[in-house]
mmCIF file of C-alpha atoms in Angstrom:
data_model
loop_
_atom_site.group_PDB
_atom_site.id
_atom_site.type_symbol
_atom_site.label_atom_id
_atom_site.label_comp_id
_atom_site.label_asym_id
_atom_site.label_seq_id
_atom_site.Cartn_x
_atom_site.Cartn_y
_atom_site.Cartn_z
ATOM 1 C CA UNK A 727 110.716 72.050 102.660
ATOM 2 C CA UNK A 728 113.892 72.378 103.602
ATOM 3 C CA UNK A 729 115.394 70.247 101.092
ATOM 4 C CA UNK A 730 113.978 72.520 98.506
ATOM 5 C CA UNK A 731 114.538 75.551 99.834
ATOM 6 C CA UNK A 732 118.766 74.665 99.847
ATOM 7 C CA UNK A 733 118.377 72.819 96.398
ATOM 8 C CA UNK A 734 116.965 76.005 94.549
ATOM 9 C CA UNK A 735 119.763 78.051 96.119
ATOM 10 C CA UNK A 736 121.788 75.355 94.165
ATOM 11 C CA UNK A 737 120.238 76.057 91.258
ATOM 12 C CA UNK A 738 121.468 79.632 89.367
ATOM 13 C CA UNK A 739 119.103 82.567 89.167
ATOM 14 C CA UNK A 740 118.506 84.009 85.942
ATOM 15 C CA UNK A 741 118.714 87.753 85.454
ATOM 16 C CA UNK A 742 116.749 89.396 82.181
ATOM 17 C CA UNK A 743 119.599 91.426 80.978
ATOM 18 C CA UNK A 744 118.654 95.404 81.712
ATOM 19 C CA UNK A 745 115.904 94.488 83.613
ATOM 20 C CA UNK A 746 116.363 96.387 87.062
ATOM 21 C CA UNK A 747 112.744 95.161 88.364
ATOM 22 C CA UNK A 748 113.537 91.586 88.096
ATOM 23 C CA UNK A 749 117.078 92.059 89.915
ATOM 24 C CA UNK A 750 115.259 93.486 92.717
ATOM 25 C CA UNK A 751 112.804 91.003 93.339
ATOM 26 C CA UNK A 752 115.466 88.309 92.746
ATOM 27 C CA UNK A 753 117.675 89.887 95.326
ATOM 28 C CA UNK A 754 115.055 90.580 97.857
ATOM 29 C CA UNK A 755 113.528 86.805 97.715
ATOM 30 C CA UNK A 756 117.358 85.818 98.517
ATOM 31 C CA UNK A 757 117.653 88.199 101.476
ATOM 32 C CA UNK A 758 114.449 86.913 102.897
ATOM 33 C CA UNK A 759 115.232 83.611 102.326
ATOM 34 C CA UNK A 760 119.144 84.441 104.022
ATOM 35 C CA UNK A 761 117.204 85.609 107.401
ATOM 36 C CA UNK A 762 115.456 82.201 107.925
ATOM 37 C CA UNK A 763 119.125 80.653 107.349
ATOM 38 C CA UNK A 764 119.279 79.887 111.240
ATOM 39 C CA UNK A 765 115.582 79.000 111.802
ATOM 40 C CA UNK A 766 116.569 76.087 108.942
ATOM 41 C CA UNK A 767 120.277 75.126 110.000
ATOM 42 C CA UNK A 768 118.696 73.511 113.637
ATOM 43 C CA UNK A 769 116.893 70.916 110.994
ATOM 44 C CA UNK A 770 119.287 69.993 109.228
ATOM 45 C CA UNK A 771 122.689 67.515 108.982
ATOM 46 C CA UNK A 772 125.971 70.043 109.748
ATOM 47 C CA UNK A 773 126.734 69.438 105.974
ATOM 48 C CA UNK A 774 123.397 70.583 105.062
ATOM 49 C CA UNK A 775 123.521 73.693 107.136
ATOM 50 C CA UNK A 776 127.520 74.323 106.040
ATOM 51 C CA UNK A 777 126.418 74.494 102.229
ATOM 52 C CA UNK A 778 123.046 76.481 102.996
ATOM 53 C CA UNK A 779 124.453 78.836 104.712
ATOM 54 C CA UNK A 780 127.629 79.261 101.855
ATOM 55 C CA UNK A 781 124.139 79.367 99.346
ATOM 56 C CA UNK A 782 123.055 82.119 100.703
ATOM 57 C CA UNK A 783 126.575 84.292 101.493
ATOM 58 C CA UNK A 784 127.330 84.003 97.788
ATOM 59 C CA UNK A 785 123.874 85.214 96.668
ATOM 60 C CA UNK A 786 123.663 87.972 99.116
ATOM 61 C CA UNK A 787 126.378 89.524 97.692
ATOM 62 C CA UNK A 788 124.361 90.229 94.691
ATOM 63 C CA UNK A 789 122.844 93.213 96.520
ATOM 64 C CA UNK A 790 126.095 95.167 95.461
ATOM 65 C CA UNK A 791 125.549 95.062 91.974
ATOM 66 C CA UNK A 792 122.352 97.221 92.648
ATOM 67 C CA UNK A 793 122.088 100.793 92.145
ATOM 68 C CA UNK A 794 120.988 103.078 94.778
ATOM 69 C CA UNK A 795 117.690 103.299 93.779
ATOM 70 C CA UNK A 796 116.686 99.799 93.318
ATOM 71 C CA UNK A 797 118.153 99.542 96.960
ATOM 72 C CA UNK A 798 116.120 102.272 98.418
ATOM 73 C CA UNK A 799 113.164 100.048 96.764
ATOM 74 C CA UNK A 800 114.237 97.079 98.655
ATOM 75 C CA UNK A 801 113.656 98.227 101.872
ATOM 76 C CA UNK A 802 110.625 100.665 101.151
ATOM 77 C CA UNK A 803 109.014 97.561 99.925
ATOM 78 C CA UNK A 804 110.206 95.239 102.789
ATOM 79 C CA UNK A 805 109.362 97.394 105.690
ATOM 80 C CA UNK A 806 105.838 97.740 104.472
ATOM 81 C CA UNK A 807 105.698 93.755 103.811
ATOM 82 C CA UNK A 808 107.118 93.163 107.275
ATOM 83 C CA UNK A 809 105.060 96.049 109.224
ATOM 84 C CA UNK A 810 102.316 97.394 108.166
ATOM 85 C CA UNK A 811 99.040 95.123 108.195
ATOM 86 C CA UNK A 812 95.430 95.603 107.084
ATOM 87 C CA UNK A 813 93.143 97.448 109.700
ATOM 88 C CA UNK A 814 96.382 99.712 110.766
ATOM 89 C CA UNK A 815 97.101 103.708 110.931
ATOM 90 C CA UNK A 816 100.084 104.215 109.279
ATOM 91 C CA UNK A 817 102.442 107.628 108.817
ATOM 92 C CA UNK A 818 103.767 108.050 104.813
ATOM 93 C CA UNK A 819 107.439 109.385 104.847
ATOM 94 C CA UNK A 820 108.505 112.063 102.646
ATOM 95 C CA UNK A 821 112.226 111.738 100.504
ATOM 96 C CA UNK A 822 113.400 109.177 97.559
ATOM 97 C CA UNK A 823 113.308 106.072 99.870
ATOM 98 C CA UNK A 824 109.928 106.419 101.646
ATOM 99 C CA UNK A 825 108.358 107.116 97.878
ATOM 100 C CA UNK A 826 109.092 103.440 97.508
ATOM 101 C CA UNK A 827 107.405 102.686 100.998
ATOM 102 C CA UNK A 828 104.106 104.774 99.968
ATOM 103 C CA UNK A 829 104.384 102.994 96.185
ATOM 104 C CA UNK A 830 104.162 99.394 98.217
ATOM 105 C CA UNK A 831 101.173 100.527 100.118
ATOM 106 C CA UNK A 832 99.575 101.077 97.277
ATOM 107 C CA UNK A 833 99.869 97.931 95.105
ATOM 108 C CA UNK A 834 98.541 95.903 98.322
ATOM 109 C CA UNK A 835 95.666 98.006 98.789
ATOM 110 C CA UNK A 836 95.214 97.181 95.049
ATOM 111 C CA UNK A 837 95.892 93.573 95.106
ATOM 112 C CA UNK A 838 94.115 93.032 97.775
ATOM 113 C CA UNK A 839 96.204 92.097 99.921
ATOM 114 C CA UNK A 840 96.220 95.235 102.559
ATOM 115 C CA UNK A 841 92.577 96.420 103.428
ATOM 116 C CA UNK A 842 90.710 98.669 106.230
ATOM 117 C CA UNK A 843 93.826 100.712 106.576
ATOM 118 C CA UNK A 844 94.053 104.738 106.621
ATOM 119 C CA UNK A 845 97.384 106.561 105.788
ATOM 120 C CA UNK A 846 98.706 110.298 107.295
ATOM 121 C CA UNK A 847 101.162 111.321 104.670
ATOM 122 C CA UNK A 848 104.015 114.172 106.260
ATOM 123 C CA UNK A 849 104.128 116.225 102.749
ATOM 124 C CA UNK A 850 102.227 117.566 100.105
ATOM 125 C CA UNK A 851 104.201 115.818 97.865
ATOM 126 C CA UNK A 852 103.891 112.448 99.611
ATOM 127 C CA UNK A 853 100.017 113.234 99.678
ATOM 128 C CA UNK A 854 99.646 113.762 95.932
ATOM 129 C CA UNK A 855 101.754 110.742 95.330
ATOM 130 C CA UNK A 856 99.354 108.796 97.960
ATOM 131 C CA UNK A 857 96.325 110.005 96.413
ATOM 132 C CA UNK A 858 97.503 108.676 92.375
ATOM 133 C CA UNK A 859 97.872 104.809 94.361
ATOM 134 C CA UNK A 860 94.408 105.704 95.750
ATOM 135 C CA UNK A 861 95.451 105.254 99.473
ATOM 136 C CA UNK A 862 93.187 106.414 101.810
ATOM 137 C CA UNK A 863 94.249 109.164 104.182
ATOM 138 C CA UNK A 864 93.216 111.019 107.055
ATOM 139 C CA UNK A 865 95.499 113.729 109.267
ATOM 140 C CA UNK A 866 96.523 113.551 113.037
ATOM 141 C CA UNK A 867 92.920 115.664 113.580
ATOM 142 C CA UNK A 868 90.889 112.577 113.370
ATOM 143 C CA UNK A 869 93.469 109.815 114.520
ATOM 144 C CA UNK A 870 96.120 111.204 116.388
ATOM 145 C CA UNK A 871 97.469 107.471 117.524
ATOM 146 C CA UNK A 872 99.211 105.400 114.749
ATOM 147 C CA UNK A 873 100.286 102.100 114.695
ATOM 148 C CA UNK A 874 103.490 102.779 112.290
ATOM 149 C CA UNK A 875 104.935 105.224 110.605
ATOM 150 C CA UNK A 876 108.116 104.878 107.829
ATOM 151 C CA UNK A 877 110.502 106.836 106.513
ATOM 152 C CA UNK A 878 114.219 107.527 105.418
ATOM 153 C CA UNK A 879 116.962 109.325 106.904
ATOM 154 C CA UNK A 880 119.793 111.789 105.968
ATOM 155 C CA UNK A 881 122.436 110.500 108.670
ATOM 156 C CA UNK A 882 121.976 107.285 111.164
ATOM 157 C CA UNK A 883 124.525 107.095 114.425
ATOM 158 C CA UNK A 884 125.051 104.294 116.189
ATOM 159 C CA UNK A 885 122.204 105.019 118.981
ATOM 160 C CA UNK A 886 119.770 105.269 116.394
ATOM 161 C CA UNK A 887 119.419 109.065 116.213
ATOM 162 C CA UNK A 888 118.521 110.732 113.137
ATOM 163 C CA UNK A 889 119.247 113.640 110.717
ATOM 164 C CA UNK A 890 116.169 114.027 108.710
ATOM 165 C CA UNK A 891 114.792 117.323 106.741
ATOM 166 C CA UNK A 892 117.330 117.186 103.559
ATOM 167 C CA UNK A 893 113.698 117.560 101.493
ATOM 168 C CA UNK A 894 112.446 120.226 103.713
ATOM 169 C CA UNK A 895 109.168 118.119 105.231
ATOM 170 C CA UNK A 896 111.057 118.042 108.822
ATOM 171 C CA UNK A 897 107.935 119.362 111.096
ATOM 172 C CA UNK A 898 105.108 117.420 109.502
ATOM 173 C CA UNK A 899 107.280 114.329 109.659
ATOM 174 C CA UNK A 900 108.214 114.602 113.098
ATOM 175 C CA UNK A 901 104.537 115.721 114.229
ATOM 176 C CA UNK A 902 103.456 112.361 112.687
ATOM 177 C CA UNK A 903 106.429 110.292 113.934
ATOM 178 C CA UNK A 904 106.219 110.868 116.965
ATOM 179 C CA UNK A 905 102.760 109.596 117.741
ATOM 180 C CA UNK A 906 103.509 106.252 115.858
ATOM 181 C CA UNK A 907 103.806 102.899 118.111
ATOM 182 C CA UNK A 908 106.430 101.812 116.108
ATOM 183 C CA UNK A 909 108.756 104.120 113.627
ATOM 184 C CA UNK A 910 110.468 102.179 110.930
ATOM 185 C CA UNK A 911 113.767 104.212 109.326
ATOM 186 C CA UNK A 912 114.470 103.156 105.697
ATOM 187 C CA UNK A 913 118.045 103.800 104.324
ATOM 188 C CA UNK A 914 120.892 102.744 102.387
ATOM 189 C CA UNK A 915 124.399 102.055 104.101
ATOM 190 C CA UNK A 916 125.538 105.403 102.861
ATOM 191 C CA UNK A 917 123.668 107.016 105.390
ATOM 192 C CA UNK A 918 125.203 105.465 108.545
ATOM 193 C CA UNK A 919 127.698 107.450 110.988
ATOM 194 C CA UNK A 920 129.686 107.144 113.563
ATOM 195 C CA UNK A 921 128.771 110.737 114.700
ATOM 196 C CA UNK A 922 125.887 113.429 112.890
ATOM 197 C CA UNK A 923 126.953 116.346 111.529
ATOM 198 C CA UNK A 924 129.775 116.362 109.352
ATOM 199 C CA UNK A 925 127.742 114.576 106.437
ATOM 200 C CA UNK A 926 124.947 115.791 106.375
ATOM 201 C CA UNK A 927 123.869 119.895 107.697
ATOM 202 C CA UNK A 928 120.873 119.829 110.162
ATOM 203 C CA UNK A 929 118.079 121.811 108.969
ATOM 204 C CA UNK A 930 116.173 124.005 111.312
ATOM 205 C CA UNK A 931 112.568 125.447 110.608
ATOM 206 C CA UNK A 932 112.291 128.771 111.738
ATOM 207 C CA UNK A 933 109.311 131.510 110.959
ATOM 208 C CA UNK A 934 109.959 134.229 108.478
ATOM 209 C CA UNK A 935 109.814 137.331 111.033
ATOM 210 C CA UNK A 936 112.800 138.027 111.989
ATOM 211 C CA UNK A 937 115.030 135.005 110.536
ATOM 212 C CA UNK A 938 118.267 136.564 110.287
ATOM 213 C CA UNK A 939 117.997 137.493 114.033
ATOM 214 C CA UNK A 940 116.962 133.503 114.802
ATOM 215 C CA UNK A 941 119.508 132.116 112.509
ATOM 216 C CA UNK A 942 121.930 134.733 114.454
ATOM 217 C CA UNK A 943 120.765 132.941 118.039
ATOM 218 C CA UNK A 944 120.418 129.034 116.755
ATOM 219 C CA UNK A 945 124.452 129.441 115.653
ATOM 220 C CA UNK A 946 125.345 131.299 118.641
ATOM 221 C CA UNK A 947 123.975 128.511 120.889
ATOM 222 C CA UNK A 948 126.802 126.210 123.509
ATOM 223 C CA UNK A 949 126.073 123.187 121.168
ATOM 224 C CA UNK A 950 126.054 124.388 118.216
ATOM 225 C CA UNK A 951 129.544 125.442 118.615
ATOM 226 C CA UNK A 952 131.706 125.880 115.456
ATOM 227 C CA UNK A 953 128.504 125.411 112.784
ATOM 228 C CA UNK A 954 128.029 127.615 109.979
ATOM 229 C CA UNK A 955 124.177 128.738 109.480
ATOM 230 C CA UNK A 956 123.265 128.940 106.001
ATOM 231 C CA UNK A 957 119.617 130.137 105.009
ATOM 232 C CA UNK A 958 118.078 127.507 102.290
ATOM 233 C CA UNK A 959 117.662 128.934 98.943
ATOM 234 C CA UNK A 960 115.655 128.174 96.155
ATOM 235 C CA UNK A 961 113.411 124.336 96.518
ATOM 236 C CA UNK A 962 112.599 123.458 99.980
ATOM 237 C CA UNK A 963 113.250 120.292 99.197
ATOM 238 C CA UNK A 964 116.932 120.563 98.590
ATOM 239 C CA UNK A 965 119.712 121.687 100.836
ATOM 240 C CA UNK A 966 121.416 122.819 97.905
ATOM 241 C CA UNK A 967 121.150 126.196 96.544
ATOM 242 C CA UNK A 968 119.300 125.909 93.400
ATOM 243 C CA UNK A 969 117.451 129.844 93.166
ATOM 244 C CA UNK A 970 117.468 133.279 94.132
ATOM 245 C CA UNK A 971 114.438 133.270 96.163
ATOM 246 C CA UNK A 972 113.966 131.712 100.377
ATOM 247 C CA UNK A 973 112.788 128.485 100.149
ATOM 248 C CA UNK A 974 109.273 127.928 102.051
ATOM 249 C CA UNK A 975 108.052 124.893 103.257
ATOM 250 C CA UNK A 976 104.643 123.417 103.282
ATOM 251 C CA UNK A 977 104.125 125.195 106.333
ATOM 252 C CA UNK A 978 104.953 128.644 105.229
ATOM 253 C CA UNK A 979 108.245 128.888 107.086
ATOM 254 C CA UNK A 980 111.938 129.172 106.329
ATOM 255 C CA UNK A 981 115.130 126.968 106.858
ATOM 256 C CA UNK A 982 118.227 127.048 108.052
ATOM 257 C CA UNK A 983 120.886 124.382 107.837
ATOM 258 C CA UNK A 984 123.410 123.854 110.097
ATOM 259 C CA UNK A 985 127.013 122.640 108.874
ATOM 260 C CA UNK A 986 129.189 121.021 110.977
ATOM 261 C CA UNK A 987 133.197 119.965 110.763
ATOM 262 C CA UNK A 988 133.049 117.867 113.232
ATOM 263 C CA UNK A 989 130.937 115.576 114.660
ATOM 264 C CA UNK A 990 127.984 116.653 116.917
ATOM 265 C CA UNK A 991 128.818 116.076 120.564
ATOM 266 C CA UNK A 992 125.320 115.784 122.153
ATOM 267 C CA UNK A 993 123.037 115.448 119.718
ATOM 268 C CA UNK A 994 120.046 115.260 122.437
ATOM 269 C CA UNK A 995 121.709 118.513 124.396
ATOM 270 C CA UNK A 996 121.280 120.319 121.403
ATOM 271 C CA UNK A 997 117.863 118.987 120.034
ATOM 272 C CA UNK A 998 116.592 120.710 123.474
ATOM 273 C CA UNK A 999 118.361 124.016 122.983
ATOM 274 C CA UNK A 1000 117.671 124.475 119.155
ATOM 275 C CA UNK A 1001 113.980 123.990 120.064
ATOM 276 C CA UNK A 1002 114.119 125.956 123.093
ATOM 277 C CA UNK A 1003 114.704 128.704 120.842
ATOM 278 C CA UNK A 1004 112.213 131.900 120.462
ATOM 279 C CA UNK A 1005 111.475 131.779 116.636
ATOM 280 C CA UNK A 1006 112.246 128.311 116.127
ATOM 281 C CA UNK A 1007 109.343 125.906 114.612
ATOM 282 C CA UNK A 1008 111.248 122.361 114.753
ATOM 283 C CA UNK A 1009 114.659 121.087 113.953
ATOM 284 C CA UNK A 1010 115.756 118.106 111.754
ATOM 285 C CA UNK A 1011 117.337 115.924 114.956
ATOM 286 C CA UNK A 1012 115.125 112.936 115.553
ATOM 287 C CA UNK A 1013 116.640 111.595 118.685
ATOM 288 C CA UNK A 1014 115.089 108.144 121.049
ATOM 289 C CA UNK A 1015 112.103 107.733 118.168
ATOM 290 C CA UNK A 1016 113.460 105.080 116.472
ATOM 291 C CA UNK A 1017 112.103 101.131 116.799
ATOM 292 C CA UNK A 1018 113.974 100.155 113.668
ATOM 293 C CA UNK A 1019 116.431 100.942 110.968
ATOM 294 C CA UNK A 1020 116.148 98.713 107.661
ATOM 295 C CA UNK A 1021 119.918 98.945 106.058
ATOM 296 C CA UNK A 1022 120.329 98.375 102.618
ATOM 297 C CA UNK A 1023 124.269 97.898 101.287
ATOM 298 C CA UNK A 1024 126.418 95.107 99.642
ATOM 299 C CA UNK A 1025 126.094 92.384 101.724
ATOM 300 C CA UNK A 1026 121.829 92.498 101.198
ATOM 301 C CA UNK A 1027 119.419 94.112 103.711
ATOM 302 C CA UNK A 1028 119.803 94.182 107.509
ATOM 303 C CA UNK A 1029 117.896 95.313 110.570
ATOM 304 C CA UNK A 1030 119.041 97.336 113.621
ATOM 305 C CA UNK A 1031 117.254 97.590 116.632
#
């Protein structure tokens, strides 16, 4: 087995010219064949082990002629492959990367080869695109334990804390999240910091009565120190401006997004005072939820823990 395994990285890999599906797949069988590089190398001769391992360094590298989107669909797909399994409760993300995640549920359910399991999606949008791939769902009413829940991220620091909320479904995905065993972040490397803030606002759900006064207080707060509070306008889920009318989410309420110059200094601190706020629903820092983050980025897909 091993043999073979190091003699078709020998051999070159076809690509269909304009074919974005096959590149995928071609470049996601290489990364998962790259992780079992070490599991192989205590088999083998050091020669064996020296060329396997310069095998799968070169094809790796393939990962950075993918676009954004066919990277977002390598680790939707692989963090359903590698955690979710028939029988489970699982919690549908909401945002461009976690549409891949849902779309993978849904061809194993058809295939076969997921079964018995029942999904809680954290949008509308994620439920109608559930309910096309004929996934079954239920809501945290009737099973408020899951085993896993996935989705993306705006902004990743190096402690694993989270931005999320850029497409407005902040509440319903952390009331899900947080009652998952395991939560499994999907991104691309454009997403990781050093420090959240600076690229990416923090949104803030707030109710309608009142918001100007709540925005007012949330900016006004110790740790939100130097941020400027702009009401969203237009789609809830887009932080840019794109109408004349206050976006509403799927729960009826408003938004506010913070921006920051400078990175956030205690991201936990001011998680607790945003939501200690009179008039505040939920805020877009995730902070201490995280199991995993699946990276996507030029050197193939890696996993931080």
């Amino acid at each position: 087995r091993v043999i073979s395994l190091v003699f078709l990285l020998i051999l070159p890999i076809p690509h269909p010219p304009n074919t974005a599906k096959m590149r995928v797949a071609s470049a996601a069988c290489l990364a998962a064949l790259a992780s079992t590089a070490s599991a192989f190398t205590t088999t083998v001769s050091p020669s064996v082990a020296r060329h396997y391992a310069a095998a799968t360094s070169t094809t790796l590298n393939m990962a950075e002629k993918l676009s954004q989107d066919e990277l977002k669909k390598m680790v939707g797909y692989k963090s359903v492959d590698d955690y979710v399994k028939s029988g489970m409760v699982v919690g549908l993300g909401t945002g461009s990367t976690a549409y891949f995640a849902v779309e993978r549920v849904g061809e194993l359910l058809k295939s076969g080869e997921l079964k018995d399991i029942v999904c809680i999606p954290t949008s509308v949008r994620t439920k109608e695109q559930a309910e096309s791939l004929d996934i079954p769902l239920v809501t945290l009413d009737t099973h408020s334990k899951l085993d896993v829940a996935i989705d993306g991220a705006d902004e990743v620091d190096p402690d694993l804390n989270l931005v999320k909320g850029g497409g407005g479904a902040l509440l319903r995905e952390k009331m899900v999240e947080v009652c998952a065993d395991k939560f499994i972040v999907i991104v691309d490397e454009s997403k990781l910091t050093d420090g959240l803030g600076p690229g990416f606002p923090v949104p803030v759900e707030i109710t309608p009565f009142c918001h100007e006064h709540t925005m007012r207080t949330v900016a006004a707060l110790p740790s939100c120190e130097g941020c400027k509070a702009v009401l969203r306008m237009g789609s809830s889920s887009s932080n840019v401006n794109d109408g004349d009318e206050i976006a509403v989410t799927d729960n009826g309420n408003y938004i506010v997004d913070l921006h920051f110059e400078e990175s956030i200094k205690d991201a936990v601190k001011m998680a607790d005072e945003i939501k200690n706020t009179v008039g505040v629903v939920d805020h877009g820092l995730f902070c201490g939820l995280t199991t995993a983050v699946i990276i996507a980025g030029s050197d193939g897909i890696s996993v931080k823990e």
